Structure formats: C-alpha cells, structure tokens
JSON list of C-alpha atoms in Angstrom, two decimals:
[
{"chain": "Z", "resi": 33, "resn": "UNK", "atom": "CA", "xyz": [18.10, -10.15, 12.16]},
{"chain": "Z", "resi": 34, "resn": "UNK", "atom": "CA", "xyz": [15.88, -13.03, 10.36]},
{"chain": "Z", "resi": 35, "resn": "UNK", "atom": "CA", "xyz": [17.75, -15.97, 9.59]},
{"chain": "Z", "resi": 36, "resn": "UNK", "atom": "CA", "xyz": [14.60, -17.74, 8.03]},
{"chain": "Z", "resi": 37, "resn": "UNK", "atom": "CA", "xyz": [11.92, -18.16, 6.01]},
{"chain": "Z", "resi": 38, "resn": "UNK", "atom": "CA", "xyz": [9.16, -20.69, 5.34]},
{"chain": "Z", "resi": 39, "resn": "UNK", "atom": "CA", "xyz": [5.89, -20.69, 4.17]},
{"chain": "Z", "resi": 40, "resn": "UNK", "atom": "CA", "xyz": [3.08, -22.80, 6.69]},
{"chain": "Z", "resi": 41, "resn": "UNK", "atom": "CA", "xyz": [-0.44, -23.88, 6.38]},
{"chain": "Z", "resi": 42, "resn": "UNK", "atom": "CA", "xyz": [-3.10, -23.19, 9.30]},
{"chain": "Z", "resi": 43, "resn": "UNK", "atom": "CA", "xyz": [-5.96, -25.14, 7.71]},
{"chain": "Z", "resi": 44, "resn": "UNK", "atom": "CA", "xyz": [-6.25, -23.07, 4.54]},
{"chain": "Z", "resi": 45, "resn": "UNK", "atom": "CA", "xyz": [-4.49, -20.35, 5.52]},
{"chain": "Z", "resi": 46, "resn": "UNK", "atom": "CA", "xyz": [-0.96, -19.76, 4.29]},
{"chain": "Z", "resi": 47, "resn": "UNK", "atom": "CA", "xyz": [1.30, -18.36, 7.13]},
{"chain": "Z", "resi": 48, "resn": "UNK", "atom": "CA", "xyz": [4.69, -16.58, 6.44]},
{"chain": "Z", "resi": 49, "resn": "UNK", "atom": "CA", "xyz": [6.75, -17.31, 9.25]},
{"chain": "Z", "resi": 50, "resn": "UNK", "atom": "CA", "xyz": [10.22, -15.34, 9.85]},
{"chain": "Z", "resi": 51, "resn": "UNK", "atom": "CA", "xyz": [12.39, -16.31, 12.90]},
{"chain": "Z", "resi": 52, "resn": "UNK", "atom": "CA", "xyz": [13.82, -13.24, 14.46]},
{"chain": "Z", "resi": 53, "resn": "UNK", "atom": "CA", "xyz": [16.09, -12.47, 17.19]},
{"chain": "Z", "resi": 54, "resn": "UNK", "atom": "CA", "xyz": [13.17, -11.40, 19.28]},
{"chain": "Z", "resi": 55, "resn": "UNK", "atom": "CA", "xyz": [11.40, -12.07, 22.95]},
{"chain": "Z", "resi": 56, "resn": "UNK", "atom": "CA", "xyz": [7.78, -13.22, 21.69]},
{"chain": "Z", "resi": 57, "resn": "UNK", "atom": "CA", "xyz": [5.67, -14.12, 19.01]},
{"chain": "Z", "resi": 58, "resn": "UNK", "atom": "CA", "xyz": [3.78, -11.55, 16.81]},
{"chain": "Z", "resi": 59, "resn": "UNK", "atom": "CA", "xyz": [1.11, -12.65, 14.31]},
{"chain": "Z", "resi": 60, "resn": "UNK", "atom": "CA", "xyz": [-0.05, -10.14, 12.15]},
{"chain": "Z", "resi": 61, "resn": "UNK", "atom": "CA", "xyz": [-2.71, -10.21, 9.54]},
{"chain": "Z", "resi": 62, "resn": "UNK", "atom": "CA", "xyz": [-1.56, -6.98, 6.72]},
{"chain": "Z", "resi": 63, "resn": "UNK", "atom": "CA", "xyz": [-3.68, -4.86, 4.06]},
{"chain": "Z", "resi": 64, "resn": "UNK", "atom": "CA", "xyz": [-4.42, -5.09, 1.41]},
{"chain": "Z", "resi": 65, "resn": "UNK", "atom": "CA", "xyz": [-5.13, -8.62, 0.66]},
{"chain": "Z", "resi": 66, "resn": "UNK", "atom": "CA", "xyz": [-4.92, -10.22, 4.24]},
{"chain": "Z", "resi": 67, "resn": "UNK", "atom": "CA", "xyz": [-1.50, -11.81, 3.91]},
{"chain": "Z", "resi": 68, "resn": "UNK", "atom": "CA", "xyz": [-0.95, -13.57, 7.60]},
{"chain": "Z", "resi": 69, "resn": "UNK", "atom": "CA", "xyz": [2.92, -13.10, 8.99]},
{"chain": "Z", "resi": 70, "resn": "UNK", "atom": "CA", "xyz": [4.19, -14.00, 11.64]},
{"chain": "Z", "resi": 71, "resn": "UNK", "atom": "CA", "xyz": [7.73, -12.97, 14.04]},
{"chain": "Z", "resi": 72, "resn": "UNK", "atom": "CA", "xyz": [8.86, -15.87, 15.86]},
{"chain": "Z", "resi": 73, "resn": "UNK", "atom": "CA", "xyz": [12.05, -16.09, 18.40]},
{"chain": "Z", "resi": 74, "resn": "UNK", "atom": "CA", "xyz": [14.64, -18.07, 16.90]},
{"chain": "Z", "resi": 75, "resn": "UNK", "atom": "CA", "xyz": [14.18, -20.60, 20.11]},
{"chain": "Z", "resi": 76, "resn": "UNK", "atom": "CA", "xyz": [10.85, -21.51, 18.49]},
{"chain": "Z", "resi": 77, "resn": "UNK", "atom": "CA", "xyz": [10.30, -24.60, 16.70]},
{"chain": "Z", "resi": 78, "resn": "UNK", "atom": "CA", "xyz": [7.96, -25.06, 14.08]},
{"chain": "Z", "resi": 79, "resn": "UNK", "atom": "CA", "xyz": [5.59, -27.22, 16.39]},
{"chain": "Z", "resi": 80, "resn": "UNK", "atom": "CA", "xyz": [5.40, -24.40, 19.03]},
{"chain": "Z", "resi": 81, "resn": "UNK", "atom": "CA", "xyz": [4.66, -21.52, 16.21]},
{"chain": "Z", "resi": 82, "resn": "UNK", "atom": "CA", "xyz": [1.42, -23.77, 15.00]},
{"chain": "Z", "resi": 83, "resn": "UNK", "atom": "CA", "xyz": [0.02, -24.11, 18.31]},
{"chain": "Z", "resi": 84, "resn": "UNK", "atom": "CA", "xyz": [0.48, -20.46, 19.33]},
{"chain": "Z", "resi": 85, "resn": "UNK", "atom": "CA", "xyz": [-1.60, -20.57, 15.45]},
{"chain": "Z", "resi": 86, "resn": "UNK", "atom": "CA", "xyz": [-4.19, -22.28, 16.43]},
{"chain": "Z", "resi": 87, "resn": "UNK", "atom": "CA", "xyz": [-4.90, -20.64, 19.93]},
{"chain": "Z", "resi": 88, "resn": "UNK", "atom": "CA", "xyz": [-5.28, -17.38, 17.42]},
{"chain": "Z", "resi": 89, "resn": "UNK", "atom": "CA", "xyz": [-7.32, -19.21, 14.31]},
{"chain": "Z", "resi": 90, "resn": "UNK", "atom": "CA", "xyz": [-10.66, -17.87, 15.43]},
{"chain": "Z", "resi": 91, "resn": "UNK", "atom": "CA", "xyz": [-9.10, -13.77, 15.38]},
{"chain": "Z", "resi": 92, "resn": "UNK", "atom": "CA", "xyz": [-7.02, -14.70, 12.23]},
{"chain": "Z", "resi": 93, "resn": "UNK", "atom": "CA", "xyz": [-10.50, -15.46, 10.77]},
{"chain": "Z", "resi": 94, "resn": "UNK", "atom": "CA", "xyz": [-12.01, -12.50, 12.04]},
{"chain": "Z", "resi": 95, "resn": "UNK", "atom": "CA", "xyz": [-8.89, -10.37, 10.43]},
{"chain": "Z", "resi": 96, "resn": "UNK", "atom": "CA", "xyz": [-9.25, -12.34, 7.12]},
{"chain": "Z", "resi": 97, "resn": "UNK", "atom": "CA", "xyz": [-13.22, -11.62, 6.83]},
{"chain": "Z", "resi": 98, "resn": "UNK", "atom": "CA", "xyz": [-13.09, -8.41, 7.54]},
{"chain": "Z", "resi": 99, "resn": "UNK", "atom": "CA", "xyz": [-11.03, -8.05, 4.30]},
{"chain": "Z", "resi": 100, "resn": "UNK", "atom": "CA", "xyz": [-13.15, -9.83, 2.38]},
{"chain": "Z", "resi": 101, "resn": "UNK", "atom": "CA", "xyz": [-16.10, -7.87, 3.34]},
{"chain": "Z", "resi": 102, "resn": "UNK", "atom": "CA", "xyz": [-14.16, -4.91, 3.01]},
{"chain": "Z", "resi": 103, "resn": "UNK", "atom": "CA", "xyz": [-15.31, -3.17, -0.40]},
{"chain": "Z", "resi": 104, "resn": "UNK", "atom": "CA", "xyz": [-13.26, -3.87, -3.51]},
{"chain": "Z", "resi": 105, "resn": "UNK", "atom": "CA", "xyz": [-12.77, -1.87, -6.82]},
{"chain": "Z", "resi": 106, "resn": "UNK", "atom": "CA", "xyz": [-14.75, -3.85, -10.03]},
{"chain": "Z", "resi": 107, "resn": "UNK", "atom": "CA", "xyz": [-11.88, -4.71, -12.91]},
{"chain": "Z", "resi": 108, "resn": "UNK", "atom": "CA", "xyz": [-12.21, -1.53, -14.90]},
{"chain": "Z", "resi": 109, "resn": "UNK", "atom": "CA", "xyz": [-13.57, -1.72, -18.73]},
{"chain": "Z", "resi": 110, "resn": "UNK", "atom": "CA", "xyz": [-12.44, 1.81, -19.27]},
{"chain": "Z", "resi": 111, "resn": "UNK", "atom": "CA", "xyz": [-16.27, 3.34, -20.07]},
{"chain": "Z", "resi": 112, "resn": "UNK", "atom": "CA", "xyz": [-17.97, 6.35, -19.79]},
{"chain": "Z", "resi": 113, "resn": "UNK", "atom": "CA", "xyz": [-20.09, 5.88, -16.42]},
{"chain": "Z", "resi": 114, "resn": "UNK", "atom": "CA", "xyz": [-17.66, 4.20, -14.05]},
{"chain": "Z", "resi": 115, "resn": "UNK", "atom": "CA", "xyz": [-16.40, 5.28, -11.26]},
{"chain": "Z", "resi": 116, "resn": "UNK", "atom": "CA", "xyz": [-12.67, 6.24, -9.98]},
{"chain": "Z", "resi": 117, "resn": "UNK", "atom": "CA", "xyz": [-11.23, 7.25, -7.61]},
{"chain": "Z", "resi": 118, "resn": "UNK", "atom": "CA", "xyz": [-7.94, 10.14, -7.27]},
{"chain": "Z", "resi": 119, "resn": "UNK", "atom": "CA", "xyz": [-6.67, 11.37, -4.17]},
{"chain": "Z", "resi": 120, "resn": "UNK", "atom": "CA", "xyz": [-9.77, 9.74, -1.71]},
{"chain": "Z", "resi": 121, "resn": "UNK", "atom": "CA", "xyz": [-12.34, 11.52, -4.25]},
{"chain": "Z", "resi": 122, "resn": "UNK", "atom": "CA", "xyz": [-14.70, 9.35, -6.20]},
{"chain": "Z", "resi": 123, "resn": "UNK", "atom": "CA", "xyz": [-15.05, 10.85, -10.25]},
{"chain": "Z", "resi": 124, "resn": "UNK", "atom": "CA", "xyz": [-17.47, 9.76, -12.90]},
{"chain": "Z", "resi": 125, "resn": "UNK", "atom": "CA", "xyz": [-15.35, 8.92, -16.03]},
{"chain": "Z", "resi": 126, "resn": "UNK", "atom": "CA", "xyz": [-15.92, 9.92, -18.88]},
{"chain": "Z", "resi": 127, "resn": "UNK", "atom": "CA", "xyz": [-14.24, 9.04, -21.90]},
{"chain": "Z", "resi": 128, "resn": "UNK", "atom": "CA", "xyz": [-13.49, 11.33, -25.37]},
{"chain": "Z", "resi": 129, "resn": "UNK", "atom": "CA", "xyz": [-12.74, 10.18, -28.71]},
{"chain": "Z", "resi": 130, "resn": "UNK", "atom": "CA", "xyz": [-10.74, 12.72, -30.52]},
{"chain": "Z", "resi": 131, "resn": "UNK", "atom": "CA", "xyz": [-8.13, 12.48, -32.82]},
{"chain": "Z", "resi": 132, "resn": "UNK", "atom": "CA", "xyz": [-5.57, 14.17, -30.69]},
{"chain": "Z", "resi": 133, "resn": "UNK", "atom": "CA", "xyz": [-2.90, 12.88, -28.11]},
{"chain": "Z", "resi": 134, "resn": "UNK", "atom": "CA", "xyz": [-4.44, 11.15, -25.18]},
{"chain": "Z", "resi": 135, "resn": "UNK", "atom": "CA", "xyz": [-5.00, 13.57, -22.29]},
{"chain": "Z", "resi": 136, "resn": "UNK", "atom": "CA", "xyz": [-6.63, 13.17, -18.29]},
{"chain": "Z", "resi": 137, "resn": "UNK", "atom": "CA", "xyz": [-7.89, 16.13, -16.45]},
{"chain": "Z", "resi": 138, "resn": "UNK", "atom": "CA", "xyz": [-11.05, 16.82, -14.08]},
{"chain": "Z", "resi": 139, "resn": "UNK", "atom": "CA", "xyz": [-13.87, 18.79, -14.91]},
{"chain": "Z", "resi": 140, "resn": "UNK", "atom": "CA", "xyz": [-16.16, 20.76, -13.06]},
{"chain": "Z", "resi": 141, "resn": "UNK", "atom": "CA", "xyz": [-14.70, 19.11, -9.85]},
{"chain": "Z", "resi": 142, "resn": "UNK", "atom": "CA", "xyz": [-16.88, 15.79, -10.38]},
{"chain": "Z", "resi": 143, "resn": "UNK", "atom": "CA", "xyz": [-15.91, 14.38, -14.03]},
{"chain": "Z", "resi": 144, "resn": "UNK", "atom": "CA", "xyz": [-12.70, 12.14, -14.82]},
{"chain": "Z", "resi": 145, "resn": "UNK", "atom": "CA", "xyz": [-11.48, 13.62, -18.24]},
{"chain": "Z", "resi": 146, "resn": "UNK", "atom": "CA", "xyz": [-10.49, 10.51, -20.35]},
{"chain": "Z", "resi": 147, "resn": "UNK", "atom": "CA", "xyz": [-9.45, 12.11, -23.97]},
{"chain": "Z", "resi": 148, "resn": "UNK", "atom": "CA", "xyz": [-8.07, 9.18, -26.11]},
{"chain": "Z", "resi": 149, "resn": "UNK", "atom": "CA", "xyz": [-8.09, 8.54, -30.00]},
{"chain": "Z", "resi": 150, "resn": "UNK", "atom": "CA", "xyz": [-10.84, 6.86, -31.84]},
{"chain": "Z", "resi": 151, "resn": "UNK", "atom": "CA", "xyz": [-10.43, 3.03, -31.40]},
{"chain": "Z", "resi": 152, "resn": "UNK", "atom": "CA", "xyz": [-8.50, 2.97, -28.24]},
{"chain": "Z", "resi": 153, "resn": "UNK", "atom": "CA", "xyz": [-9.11, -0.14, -26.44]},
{"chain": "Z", "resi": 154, "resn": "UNK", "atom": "CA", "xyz": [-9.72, -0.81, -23.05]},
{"chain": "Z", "resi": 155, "resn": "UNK", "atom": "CA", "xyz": [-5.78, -1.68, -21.99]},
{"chain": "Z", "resi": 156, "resn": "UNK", "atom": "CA", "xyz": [-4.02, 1.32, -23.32]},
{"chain": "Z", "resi": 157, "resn": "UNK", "atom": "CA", "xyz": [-7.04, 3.43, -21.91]},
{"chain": "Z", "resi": 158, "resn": "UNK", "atom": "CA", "xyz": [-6.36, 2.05, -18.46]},
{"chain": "Z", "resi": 159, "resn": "UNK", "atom": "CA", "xyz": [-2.76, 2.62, -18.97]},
{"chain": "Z", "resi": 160, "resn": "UNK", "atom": "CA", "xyz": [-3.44, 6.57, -20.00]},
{"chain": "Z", "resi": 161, "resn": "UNK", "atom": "CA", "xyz": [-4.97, 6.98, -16.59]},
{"chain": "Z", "resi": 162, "resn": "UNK", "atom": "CA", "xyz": [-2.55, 4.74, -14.75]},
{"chain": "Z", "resi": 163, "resn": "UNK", "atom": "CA", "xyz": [0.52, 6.96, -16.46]},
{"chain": "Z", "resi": 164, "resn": "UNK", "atom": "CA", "xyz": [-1.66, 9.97, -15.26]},
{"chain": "Z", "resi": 165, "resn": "UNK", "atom": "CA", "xyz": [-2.18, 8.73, -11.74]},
{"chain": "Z", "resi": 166, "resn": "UNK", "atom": "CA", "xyz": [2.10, 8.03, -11.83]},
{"chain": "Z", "resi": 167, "resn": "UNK", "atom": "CA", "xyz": [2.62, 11.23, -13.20]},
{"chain": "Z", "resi": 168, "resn": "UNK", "atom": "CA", "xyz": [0.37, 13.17, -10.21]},
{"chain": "Z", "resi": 169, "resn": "UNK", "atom": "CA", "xyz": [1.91, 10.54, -7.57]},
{"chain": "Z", "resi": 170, "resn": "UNK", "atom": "CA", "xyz": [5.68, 10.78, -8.29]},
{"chain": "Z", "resi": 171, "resn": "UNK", "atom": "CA", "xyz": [5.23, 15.10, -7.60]},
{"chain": "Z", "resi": 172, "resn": "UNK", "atom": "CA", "xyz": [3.17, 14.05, -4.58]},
{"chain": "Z", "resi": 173, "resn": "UNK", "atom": "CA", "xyz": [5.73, 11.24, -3.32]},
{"chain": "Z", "resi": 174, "resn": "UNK", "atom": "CA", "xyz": [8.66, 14.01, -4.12]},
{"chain": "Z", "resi": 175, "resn": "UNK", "atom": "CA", "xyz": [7.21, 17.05, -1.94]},
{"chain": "Z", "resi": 176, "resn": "UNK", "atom": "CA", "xyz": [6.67, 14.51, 0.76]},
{"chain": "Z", "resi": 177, "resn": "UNK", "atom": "CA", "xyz": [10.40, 13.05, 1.03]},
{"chain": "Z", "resi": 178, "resn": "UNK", "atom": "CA", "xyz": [11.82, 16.69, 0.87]},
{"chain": "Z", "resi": 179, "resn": "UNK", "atom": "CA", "xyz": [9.21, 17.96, 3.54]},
{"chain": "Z", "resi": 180, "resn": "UNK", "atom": "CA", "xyz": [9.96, 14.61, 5.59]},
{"chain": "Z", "resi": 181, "resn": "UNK", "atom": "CA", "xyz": [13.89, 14.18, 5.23]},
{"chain": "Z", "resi": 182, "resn": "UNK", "atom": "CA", "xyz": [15.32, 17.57, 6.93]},
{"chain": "Z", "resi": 183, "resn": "UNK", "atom": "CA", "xyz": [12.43, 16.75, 9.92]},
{"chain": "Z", "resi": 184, "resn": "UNK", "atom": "CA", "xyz": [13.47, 13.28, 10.28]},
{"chain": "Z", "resi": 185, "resn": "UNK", "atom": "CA", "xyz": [16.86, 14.13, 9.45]},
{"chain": "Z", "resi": 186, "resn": "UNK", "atom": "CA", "xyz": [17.58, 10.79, 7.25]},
{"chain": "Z", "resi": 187, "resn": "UNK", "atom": "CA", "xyz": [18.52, 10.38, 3.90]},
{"chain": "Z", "resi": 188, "resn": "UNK", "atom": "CA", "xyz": [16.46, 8.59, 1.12]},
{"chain": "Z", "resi": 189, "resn": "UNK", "atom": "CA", "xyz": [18.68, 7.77, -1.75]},
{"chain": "Z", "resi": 190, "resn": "UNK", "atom": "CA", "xyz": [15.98, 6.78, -4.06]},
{"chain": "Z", "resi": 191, "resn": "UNK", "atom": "CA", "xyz": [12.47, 6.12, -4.34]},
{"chain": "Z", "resi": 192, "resn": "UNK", "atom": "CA", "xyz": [10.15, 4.68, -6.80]},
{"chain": "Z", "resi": 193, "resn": "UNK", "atom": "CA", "xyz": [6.23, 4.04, -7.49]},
{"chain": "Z", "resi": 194, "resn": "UNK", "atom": "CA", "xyz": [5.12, 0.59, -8.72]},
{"chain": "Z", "resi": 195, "resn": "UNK", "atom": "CA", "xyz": [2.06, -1.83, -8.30]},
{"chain": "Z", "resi": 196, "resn": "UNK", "atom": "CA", "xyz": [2.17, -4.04, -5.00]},
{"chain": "Z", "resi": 197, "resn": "UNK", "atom": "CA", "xyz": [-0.32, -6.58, -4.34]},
{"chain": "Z", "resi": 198, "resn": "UNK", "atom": "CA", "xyz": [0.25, -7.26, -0.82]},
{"chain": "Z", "resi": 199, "resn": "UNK", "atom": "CA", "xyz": [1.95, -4.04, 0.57]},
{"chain": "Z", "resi": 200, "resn": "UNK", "atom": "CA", "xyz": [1.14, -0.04, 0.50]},
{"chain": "Z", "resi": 201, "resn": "UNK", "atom": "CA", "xyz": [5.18, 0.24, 0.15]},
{"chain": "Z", "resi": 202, "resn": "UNK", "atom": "CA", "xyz": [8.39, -1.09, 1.25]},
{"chain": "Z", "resi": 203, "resn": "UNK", "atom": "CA", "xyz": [12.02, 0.16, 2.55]},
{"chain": "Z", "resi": 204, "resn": "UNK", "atom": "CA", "xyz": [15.59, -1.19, 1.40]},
{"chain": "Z", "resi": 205, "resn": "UNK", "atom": "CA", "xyz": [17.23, -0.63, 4.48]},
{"chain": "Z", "resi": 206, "resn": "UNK", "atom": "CA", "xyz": [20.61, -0.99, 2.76]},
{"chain": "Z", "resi": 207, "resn": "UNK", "atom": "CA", "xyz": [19.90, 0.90, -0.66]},
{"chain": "Z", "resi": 208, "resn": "UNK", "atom": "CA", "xyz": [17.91, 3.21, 1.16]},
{"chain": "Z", "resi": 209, "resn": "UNK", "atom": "CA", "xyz": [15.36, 3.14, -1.26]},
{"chain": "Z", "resi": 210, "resn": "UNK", "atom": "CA", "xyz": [11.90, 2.90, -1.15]},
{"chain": "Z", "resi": 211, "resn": "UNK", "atom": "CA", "xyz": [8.39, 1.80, -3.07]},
{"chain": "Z", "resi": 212, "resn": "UNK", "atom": "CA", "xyz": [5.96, 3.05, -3.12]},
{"chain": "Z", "resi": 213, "resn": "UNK", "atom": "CA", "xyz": [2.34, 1.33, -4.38]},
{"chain": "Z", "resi": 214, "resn": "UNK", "atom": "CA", "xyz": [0.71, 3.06, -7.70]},
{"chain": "Z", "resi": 215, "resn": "UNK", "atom": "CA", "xyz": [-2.65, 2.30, -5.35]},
{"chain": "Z", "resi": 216, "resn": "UNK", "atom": "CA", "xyz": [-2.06, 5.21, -3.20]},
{"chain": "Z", "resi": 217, "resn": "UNK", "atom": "CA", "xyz": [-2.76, 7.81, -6.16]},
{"chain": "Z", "resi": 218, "resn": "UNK", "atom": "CA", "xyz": [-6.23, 6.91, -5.57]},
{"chain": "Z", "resi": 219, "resn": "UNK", "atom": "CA", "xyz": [-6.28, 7.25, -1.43]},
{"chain": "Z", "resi": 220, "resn": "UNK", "atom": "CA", "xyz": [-6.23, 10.45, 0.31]},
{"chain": "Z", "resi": 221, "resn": "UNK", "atom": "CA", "xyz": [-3.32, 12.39, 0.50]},
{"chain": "Z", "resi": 222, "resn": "UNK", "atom": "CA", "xyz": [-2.88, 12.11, 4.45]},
{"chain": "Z", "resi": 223, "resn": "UNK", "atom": "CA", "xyz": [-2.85, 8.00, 3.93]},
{"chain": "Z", "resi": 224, "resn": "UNK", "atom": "CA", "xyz": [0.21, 8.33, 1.46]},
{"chain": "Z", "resi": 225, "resn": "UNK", "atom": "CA", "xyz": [2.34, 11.40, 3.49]},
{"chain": "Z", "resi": 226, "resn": "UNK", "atom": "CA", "xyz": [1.38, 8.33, 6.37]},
{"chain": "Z", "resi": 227, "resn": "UNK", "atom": "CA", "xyz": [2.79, 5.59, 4.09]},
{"chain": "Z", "resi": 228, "resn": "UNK", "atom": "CA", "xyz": [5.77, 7.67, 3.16]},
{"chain": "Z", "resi": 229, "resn": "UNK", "atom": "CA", "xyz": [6.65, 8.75, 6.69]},
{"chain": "Z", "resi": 230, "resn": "UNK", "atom": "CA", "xyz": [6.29, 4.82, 7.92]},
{"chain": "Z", "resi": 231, "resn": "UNK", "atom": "CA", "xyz": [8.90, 3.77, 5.01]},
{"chain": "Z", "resi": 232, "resn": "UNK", "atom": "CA", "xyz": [11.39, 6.90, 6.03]},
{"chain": "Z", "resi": 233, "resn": "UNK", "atom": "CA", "xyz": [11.21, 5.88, 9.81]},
{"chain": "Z", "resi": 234, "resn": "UNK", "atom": "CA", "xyz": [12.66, 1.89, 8.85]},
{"chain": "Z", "resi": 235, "resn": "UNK", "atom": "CA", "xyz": [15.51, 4.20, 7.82]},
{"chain": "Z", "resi": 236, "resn": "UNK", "atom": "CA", "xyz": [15.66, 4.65, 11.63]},
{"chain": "Z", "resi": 237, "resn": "UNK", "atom": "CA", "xyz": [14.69, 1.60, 12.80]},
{"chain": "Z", "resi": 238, "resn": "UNK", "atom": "CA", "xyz": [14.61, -1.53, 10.86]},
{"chain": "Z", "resi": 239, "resn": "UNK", "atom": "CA", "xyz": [11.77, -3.60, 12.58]},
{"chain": "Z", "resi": 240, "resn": "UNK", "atom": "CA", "xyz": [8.37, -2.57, 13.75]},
{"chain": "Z", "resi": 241, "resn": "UNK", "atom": "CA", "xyz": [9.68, -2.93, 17.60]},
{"chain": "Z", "resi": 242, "resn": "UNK", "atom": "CA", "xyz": [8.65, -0.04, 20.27]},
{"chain": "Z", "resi": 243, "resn": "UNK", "atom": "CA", "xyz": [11.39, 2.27, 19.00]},
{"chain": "Z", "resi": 244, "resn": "UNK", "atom": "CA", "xyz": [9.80, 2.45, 15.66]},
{"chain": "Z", "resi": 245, "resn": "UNK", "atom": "CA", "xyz": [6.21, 3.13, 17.33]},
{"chain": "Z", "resi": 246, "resn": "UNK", "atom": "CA", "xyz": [7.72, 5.91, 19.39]},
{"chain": "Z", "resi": 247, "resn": "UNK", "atom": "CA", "xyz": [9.42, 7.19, 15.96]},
{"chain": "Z", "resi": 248, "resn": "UNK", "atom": "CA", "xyz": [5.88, 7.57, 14.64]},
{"chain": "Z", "resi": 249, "resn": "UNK", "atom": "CA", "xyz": [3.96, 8.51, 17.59]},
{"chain": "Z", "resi": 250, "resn": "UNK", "atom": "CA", "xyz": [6.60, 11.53, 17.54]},
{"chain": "Z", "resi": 251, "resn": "UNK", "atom": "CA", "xyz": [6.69, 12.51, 13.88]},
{"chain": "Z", "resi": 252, "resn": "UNK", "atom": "CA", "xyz": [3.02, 11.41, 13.01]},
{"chain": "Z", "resi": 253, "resn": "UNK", "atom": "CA", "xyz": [1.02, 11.30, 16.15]},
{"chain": "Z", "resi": 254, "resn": "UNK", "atom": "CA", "xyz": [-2.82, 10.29, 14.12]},
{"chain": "Z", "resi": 255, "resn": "UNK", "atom": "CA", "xyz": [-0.42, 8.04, 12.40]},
{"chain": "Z", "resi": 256, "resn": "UNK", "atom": "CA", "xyz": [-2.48, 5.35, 13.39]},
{"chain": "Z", "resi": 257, "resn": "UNK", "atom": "CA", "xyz": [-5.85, 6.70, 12.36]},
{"chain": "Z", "resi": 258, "resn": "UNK", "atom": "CA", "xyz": [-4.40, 7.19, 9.24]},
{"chain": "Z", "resi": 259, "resn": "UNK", "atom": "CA", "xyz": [-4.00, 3.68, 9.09]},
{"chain": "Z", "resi": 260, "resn": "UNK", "atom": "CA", "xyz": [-6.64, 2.58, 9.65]},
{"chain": "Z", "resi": 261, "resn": "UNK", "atom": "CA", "xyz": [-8.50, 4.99, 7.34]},
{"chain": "Z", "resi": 262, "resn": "UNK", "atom": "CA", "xyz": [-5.79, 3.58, 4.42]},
{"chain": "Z", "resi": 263, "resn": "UNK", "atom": "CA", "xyz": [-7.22, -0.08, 5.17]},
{"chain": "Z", "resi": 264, "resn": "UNK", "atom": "CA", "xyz": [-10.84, 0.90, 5.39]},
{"chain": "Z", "resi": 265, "resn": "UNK", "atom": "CA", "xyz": [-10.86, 2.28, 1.81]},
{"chain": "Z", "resi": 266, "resn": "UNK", "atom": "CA", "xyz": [-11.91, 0.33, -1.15]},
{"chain": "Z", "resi": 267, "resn": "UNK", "atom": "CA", "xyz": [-8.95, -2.38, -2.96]},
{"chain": "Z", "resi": 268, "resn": "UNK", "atom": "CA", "xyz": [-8.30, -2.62, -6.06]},
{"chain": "Z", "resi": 269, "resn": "UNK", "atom": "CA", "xyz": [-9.00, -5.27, -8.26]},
{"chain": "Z", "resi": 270, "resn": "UNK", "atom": "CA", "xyz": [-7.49, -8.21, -8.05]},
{"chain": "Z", "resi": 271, "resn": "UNK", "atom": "CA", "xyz": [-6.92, -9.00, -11.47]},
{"chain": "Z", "resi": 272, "resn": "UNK", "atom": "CA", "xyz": [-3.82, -6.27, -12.33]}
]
C-alpha cells in the first residue's frame, strides 16, 4: 500500500515519488508524455531516493529524449488535406459542406469523410470526429471487456473513455472501473485489446509486481510488443 506522495526535482525534471511497502526502488519513465515515477520502500528517505536519481539521470535522459524525438500529431485546423489517423490507419480528410446533419465515414478505404454544415468552425468540427472516434471506441472497448471478463474470470463494473494526458488508461481497484484514453481510437486495435487487458489484470493484482507480469505473460503473451508498438506511434497534440 502507498502511504505517500510528493512531487521532487532532479535538475529539471519533476519526479513523482510514491513510498510503497516494497523491497527496492523502481524508476520508471511512462508514455505518452515522459512523466518520471518512481516506487520507493517506505525505509527510504528522501536523501537516499535522489541519489539512487542521480546514479540513473543519464538513462532518465535517454527515456525523456526518446519521447521528444518520438513523432507527434500537429494541433488539427480541421481542413481538407490533413491527415488522421483511426484504428493505426493514416486517412486524408476531407471535409463537406452540406446543409445536412454532420456525418463521418471512410471512403474508398483512404478518405476521412468529414460532412458538416456550411460555416462550421474548426472546434465543433474536431468535436464531430472526436464524438465519431467515441462512438467507434466505446463498441470496440465493449466487445473487448465481454471477450476478456469470462477468460480472466473478473468482473468490471464499469468502464468509461475520456482524454488522458499522461496515461493510455487507468483501473479503480475499488470501483472496479476503468478509463480508458479517447487516444486509442486512433492506435491499432491490438494496442487497445493490450491496454484493456493490462487495466482488467490490476483487477487481479493491484501493483505492477511479478504476479501481474505473469498475469499478462499468460493471458497476452506479445503483450509486451504491443507495448511497445502503442509507445512508438505518433502523440497527440499537446494542446487538447
């Protein structure tokens, strides 16, 4: 259990540090923006975490740059001519005026659909295709959670699809419930059954310890290619 948290500074680098009832100190660096955490044992005192920091600055760095380098979606103006992304596929947009209600659909297997009415501007265009991209992930999210529950056999009370800036999804242990990121519309579908299927197995096991890497090894054995496939892909912007 984690009886605290505080927020630390390694040079520029803000560190979340959690104190768990745990043997040794983990420092991860996490998709999509690079956030730095770190598990310490609840023997460890503050002084101890920043030197085990510092002995690990120069891979933190490396972790950090690589997302920086890693290719990021352009804030979207909602034109005919861009380019977006559904299910790992990359679609030219392009974008009707018609008087009738606003519709999304692909064409000819290489054409985003945008029909909207005349004068539409560029924020309730975006939100047309982000209620489209909901629409196509909640079905996707909802065949994934009935496949996964009877396998598993656990029980997930509720689950819901909003925008995350630092995580791909999330688990209320207690609630049961879980979140998903609107992002993962746009990634292929064998990242998000290997989001959903990570979020189900806290349901078993709480922390990411050795039990919870055997749960995924068994259900989702390329679990971890599928990873790192997810954090390869392009981010959005990150100006929601």
């Amino acid at each position: 259990m984690s009886i605290e948290n505080l927020l630390m500074h390694l040079n520029d680098i803000p560190v979340e540090i959690v104190r768990k009832d745990i043997k040794n100190l983990h420092i991860g660096v996490y998709p999509p923006s690079g956030r730095v955490r770190v598990s310490a044992p609840l023997h460890m005192n503050d002084e101890a975490i920043r030197v085990a920091l510092v002995s690990h600055l120069s891979w933190i760095r490396k972790k950090l740059s690589q997302f920086v380098q890693q290719v990021r979606q352009w804030k979207r103006e909602m034109v005919t001519g861009e380019s977006h992304f559904f299910q790992g596929i990359r679609y030219r947009l392009n974008v009707l005026e018609h008087d009738y209600p606003p519709s999304v659909r692909i064409a000819n297997n290489t054409t985003l659909e945008l029909q909207v009415r005349p004068g539409t501007d560029q924020e309730k265009r975006l939100k047309i295709l982000e209620d489209w991209y909901r629409q196509h992930l909640r079905q996707a999210v909802l065949d994934l959670v009935e496949k996964w529950q009877p396998l598993m056999d656990v029980l997930v009370s509720e689950w819901r699809i909003k925008k995350m800036k630092t995580r791909w999804g999330s688990c209320n242990i207690k609630a049961r419930r879980i979140w998903i990121n609107l992002e993962l519309a746009k990634k292929p579908p064998s990242c998000l059954e290997y989001v959903v299927v990570h979020e189900m197995v806290h349901l078993l096991e709480q922390k990411h310890t050795e039990r919870f890497r055997n749960f995924m090894d068994h259900f989702l054995p390329d679990w971890q290619l599928r990873r790192d496939e997810l954090n390869s892909l392009p981010l959005a912007s990150t100006e929601w």
